[in-house]
mmCIF file of N, CA and C and ligand atoms in Angstrom:
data_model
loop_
_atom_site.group_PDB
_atom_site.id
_atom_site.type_symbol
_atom_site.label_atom_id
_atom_site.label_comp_id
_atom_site.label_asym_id
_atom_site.label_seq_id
_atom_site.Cartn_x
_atom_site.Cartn_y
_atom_site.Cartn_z
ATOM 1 N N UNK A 3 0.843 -1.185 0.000
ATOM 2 C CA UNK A 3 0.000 0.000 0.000
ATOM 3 C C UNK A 3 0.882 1.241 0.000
ATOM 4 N N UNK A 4 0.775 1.982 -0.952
ATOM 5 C CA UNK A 4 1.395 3.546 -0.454
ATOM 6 C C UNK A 4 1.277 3.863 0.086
ATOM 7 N N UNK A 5 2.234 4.542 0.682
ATOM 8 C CA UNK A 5 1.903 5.543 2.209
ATOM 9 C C UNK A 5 2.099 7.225 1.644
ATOM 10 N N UNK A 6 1.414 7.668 2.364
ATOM 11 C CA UNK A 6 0.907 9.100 1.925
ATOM 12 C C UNK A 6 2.295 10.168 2.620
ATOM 13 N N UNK A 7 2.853 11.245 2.579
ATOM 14 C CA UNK A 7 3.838 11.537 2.704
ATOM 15 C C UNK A 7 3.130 12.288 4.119
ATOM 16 N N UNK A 8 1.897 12.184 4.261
ATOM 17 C CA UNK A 8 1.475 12.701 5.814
ATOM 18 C C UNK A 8 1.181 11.469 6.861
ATOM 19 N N UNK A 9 1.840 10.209 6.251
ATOM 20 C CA UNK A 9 1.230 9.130 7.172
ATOM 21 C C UNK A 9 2.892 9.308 8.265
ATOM 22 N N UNK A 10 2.488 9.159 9.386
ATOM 23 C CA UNK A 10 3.387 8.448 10.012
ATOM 24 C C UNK A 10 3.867 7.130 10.237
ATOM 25 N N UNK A 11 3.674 6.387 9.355
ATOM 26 C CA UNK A 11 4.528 5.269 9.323
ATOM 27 C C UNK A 11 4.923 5.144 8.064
ATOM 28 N N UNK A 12 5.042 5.833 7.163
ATOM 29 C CA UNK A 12 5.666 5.899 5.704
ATOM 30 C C UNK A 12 7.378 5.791 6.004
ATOM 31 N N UNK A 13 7.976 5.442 5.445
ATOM 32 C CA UNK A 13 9.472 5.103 5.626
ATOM 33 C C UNK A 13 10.237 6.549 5.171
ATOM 34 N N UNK A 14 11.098 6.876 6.475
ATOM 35 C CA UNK A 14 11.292 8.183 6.589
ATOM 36 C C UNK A 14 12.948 7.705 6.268
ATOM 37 N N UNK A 15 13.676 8.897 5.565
ATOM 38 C CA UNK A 15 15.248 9.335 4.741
ATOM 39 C C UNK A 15 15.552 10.137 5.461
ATOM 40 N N UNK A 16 16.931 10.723 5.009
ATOM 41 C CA UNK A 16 17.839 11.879 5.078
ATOM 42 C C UNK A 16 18.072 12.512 3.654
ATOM 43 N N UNK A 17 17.637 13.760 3.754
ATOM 44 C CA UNK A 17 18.201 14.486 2.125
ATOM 45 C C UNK A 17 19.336 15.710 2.901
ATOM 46 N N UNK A 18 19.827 16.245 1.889
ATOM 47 C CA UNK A 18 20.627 17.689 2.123
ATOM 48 C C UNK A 18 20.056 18.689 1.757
ATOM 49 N N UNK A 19 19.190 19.439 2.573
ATOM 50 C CA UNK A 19 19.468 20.519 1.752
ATOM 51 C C UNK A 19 19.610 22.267 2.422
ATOM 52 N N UNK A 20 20.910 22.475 1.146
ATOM 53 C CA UNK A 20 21.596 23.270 1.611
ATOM 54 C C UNK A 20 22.503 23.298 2.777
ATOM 55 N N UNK A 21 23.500 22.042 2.655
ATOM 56 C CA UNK A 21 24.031 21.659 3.749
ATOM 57 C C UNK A 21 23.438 21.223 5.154
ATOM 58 N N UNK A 22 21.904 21.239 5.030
ATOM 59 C CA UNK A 22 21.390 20.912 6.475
ATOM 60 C C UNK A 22 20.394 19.698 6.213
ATOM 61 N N UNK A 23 21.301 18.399 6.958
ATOM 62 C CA UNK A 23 20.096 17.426 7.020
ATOM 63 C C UNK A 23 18.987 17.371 7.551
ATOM 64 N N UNK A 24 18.016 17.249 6.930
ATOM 65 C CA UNK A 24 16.748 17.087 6.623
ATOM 66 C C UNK A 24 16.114 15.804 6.509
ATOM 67 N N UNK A 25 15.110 15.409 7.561
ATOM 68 C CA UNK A 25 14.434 14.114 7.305
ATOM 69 C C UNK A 25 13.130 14.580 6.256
ATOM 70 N N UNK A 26 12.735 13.234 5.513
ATOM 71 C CA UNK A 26 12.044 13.141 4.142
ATOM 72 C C UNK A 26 11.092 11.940 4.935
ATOM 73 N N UNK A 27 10.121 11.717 3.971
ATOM 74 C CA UNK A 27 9.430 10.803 4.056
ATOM 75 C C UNK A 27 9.617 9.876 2.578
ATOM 76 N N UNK A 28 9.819 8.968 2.495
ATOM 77 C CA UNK A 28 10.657 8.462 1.029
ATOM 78 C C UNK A 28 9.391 8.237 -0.126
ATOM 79 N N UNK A 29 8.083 9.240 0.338
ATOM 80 C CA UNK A 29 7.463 9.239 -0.749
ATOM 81 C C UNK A 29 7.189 10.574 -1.366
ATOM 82 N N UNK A 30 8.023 11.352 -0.359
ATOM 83 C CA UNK A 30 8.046 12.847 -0.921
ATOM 84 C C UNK A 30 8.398 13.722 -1.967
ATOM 85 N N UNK A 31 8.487 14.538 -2.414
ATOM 86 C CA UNK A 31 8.739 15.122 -3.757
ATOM 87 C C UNK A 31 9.853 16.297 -3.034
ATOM 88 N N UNK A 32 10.885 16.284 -4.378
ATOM 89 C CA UNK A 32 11.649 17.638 -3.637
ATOM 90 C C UNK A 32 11.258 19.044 -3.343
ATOM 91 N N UNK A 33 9.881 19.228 -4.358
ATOM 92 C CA UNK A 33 8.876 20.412 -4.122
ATOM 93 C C UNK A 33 8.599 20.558 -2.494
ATOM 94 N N UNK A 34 7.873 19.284 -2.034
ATOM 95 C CA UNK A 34 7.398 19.294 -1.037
ATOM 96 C C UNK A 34 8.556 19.504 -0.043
ATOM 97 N N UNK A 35 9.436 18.759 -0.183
ATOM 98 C CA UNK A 35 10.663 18.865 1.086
ATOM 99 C C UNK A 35 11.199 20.827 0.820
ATOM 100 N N UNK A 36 11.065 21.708 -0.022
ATOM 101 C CA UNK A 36 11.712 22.961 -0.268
ATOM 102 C C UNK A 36 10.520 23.175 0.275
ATOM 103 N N UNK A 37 9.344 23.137 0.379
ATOM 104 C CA UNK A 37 8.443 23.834 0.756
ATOM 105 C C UNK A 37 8.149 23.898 2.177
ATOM 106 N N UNK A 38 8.456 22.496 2.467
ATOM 107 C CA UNK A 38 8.388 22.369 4.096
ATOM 108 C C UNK A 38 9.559 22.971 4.986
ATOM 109 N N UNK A 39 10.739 23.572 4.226
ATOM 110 C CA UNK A 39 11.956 23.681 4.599
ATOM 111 C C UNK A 39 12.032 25.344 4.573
ATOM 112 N N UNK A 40 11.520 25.578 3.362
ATOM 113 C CA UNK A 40 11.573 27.573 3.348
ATOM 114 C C UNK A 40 10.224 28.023 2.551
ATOM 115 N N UNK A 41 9.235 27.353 3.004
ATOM 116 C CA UNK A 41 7.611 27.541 2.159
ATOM 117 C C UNK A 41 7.868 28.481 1.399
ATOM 118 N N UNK A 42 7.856 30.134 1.174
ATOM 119 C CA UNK A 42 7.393 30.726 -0.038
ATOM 120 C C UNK A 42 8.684 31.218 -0.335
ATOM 121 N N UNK A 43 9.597 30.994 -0.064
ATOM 122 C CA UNK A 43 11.519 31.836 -0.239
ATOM 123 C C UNK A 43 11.408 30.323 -1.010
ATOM 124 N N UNK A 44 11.136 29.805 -1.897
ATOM 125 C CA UNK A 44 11.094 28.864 -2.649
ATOM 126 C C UNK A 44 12.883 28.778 -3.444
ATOM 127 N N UNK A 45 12.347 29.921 -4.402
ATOM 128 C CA UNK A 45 13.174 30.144 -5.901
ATOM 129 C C UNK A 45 13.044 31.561 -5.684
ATOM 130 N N UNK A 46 13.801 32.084 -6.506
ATOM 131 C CA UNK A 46 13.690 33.455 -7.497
ATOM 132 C C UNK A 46 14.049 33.167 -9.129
ATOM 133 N N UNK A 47 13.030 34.326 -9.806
ATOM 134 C CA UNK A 47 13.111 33.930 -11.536
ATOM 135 C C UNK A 47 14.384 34.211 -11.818
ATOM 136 N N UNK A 48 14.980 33.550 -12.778
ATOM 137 C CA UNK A 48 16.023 34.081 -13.576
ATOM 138 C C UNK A 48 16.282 34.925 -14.108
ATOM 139 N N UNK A 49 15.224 35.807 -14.583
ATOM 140 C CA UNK A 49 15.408 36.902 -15.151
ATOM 141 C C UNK A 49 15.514 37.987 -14.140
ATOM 142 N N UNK A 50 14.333 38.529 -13.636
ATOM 143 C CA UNK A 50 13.895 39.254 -12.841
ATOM 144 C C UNK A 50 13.920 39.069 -11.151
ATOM 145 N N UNK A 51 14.094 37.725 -10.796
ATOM 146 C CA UNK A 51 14.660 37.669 -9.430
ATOM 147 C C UNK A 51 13.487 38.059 -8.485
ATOM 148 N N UNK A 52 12.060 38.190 -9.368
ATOM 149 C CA UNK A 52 11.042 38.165 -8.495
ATOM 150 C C UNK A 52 10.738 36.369 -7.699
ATOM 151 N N UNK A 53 10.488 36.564 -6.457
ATOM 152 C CA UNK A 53 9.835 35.606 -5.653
ATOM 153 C C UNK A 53 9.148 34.221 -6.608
ATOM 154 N N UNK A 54 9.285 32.985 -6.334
ATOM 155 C CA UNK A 54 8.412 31.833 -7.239
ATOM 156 C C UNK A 54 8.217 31.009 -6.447
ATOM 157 N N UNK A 55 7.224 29.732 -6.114
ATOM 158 C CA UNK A 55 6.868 29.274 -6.122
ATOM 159 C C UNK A 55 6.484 28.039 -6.637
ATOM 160 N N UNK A 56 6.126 26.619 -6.271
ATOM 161 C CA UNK A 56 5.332 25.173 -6.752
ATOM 162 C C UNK A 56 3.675 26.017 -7.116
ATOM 163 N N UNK A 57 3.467 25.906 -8.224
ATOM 164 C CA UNK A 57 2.040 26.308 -8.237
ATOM 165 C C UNK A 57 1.249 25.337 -8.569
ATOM 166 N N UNK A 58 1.390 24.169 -9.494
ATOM 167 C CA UNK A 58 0.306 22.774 -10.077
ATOM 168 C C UNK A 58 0.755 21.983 -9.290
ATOM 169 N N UNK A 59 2.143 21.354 -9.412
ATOM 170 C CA UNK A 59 2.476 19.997 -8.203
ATOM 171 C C UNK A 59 2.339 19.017 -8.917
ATOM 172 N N UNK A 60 2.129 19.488 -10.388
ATOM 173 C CA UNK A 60 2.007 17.734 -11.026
ATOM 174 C C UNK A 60 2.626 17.830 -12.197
ATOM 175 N N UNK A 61 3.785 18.798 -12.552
ATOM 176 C CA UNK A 61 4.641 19.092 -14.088
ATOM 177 C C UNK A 61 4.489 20.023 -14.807
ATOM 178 N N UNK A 62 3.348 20.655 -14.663
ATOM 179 C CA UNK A 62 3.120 21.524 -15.842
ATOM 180 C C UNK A 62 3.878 22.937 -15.941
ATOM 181 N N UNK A 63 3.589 23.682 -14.832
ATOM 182 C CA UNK A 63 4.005 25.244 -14.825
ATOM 183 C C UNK A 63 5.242 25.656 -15.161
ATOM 184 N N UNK A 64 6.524 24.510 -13.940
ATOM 185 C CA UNK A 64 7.611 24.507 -14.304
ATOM 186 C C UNK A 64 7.995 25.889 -12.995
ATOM 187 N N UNK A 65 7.145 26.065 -12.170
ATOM 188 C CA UNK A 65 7.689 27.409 -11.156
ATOM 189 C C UNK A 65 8.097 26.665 -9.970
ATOM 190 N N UNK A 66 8.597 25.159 -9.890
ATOM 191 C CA UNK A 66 9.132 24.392 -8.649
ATOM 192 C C UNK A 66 10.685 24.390 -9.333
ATOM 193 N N UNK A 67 11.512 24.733 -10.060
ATOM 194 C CA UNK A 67 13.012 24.396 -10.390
ATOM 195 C C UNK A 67 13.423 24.568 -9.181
ATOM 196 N N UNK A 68 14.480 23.532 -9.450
ATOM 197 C CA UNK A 68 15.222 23.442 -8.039
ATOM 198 C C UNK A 68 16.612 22.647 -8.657
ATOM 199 N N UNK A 69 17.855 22.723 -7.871
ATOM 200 C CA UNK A 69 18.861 21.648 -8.303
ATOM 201 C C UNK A 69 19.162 21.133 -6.997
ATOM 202 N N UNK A 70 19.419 19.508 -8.055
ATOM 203 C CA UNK A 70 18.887 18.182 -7.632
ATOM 204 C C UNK A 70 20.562 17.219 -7.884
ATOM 205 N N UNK A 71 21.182 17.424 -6.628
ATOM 206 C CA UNK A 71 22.315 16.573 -7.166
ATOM 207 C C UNK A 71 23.563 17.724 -7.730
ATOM 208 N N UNK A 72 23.690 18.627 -7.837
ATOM 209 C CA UNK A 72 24.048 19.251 -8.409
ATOM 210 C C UNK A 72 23.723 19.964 -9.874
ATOM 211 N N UNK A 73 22.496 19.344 -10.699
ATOM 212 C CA UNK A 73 21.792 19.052 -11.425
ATOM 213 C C UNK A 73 20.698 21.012 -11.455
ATOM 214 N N UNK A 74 21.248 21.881 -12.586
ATOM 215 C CA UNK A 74 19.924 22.418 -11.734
ATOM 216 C C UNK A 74 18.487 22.194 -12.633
ATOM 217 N N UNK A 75 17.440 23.422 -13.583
ATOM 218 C CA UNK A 75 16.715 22.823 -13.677
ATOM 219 C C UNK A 75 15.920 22.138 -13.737
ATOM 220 N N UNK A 76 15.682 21.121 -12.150
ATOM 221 C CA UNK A 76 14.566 20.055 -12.397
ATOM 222 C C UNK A 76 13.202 20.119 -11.923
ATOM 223 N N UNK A 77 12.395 19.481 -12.148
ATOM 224 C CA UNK A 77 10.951 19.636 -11.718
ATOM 225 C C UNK A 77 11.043 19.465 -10.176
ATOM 226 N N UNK A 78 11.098 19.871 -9.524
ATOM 227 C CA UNK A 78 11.038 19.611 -8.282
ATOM 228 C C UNK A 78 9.506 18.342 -7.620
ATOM 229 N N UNK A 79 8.786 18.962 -8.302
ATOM 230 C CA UNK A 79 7.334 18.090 -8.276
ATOM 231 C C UNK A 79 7.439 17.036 -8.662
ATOM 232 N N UNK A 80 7.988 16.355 -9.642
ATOM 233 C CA UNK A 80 8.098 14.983 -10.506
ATOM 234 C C UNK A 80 9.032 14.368 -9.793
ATOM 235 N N UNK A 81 10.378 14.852 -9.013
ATOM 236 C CA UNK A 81 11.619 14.380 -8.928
ATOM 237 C C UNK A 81 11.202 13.731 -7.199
ATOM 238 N N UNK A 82 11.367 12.117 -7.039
ATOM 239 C CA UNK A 82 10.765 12.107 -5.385
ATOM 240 C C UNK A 82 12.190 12.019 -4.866
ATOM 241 N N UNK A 83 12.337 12.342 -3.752
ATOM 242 C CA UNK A 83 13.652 11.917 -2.709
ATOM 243 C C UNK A 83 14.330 10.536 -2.437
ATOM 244 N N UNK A 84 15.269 10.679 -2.578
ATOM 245 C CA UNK A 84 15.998 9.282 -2.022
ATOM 246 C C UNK A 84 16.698 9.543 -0.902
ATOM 247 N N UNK A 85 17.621 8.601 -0.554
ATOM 248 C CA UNK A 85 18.538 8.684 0.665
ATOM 249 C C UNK A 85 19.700 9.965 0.372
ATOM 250 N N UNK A 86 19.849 10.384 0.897
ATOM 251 C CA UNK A 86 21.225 11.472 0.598
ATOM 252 C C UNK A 86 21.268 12.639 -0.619
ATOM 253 N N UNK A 87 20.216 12.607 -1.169
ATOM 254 C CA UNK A 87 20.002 13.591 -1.900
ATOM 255 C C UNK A 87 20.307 14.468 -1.615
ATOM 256 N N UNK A 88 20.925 15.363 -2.494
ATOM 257 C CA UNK A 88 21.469 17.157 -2.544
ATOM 258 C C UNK A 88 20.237 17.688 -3.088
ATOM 259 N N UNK A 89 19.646 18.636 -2.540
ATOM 260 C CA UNK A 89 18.587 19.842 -2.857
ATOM 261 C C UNK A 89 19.204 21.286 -2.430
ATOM 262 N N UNK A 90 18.618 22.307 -3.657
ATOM 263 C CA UNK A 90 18.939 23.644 -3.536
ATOM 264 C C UNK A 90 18.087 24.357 -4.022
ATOM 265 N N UNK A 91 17.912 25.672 -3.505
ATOM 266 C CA UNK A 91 16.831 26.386 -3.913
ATOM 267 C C UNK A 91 17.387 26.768 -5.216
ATOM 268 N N UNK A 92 16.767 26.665 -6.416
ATOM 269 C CA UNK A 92 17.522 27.460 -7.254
ATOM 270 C C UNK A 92 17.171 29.278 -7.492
ATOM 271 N N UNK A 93 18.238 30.241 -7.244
ATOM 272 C CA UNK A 93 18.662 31.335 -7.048
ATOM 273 C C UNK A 93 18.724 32.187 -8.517
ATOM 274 N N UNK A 94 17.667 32.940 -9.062
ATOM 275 C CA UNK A 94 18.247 33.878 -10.040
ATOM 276 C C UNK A 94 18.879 32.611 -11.433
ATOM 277 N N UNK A 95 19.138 33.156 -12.081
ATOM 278 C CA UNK A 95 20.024 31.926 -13.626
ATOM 279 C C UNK A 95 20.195 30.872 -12.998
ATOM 280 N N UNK A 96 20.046 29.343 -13.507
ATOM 281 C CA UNK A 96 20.853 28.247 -13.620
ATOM 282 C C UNK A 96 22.330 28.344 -13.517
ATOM 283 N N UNK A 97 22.958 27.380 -12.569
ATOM 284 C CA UNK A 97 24.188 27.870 -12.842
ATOM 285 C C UNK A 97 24.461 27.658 -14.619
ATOM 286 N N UNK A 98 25.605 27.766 -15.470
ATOM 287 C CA UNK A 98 26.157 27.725 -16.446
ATOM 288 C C UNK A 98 25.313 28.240 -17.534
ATOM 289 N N UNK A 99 24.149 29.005 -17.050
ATOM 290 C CA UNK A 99 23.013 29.455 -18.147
ATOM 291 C C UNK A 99 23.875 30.991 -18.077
HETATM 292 S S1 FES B 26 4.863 22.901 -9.541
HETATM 293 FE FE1 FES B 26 4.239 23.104 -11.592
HETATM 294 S S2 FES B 26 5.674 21.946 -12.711
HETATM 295 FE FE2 FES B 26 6.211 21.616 -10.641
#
């Protein structure tokens, strides 16, 4: 049976993020773990460096980027947590963009 990432007995991880370990629930999304970690200090846009946000939670919008691993660009919503995962808010440009 799946366990819901609000059950307490769902099988709970360690991720990084931003150098500070962080327990996960190993059915969580990295959206959800940035959100639970700095709710609306999410992201800032690349361009403009205004404030962003997870707004759908299921792929579409694309306003959850986050880097994942060193990785930046990724859906944060699609991407779930594993053991030891690196998460970062992503800040203004991608790096190497
Ligand atoms: S929150 Fe919309 S694509 Fe992830």
């Amino acid at each position: 049976m799946l366990k819901s990432c609000t059950d307490p007995e769902a099988a709970t991880l360690t991720v990084v993020v931003e150098d500070r370990p962080i327990a996960a629930q190993a059915d969580e999304t990295v959206a959800s773990v940035l959100l639970r970690v700095f709710g609306t200090d999410y992201r800032t846009h690349a361009v403009g460096g205004e404030p962003r946000a997870p707004y759908c939670l299921m792929g579409v919008c694309f306003e959850c980027l986050a880097e994942v691993d060193g990785v930046p660009n990724r859906q944060g919503c699609l991407v779930p947590v594993r053991e030891g995962m690196r998460i970062a808010r992503q800040r203004g440009p991608a790096r190497g963009q």
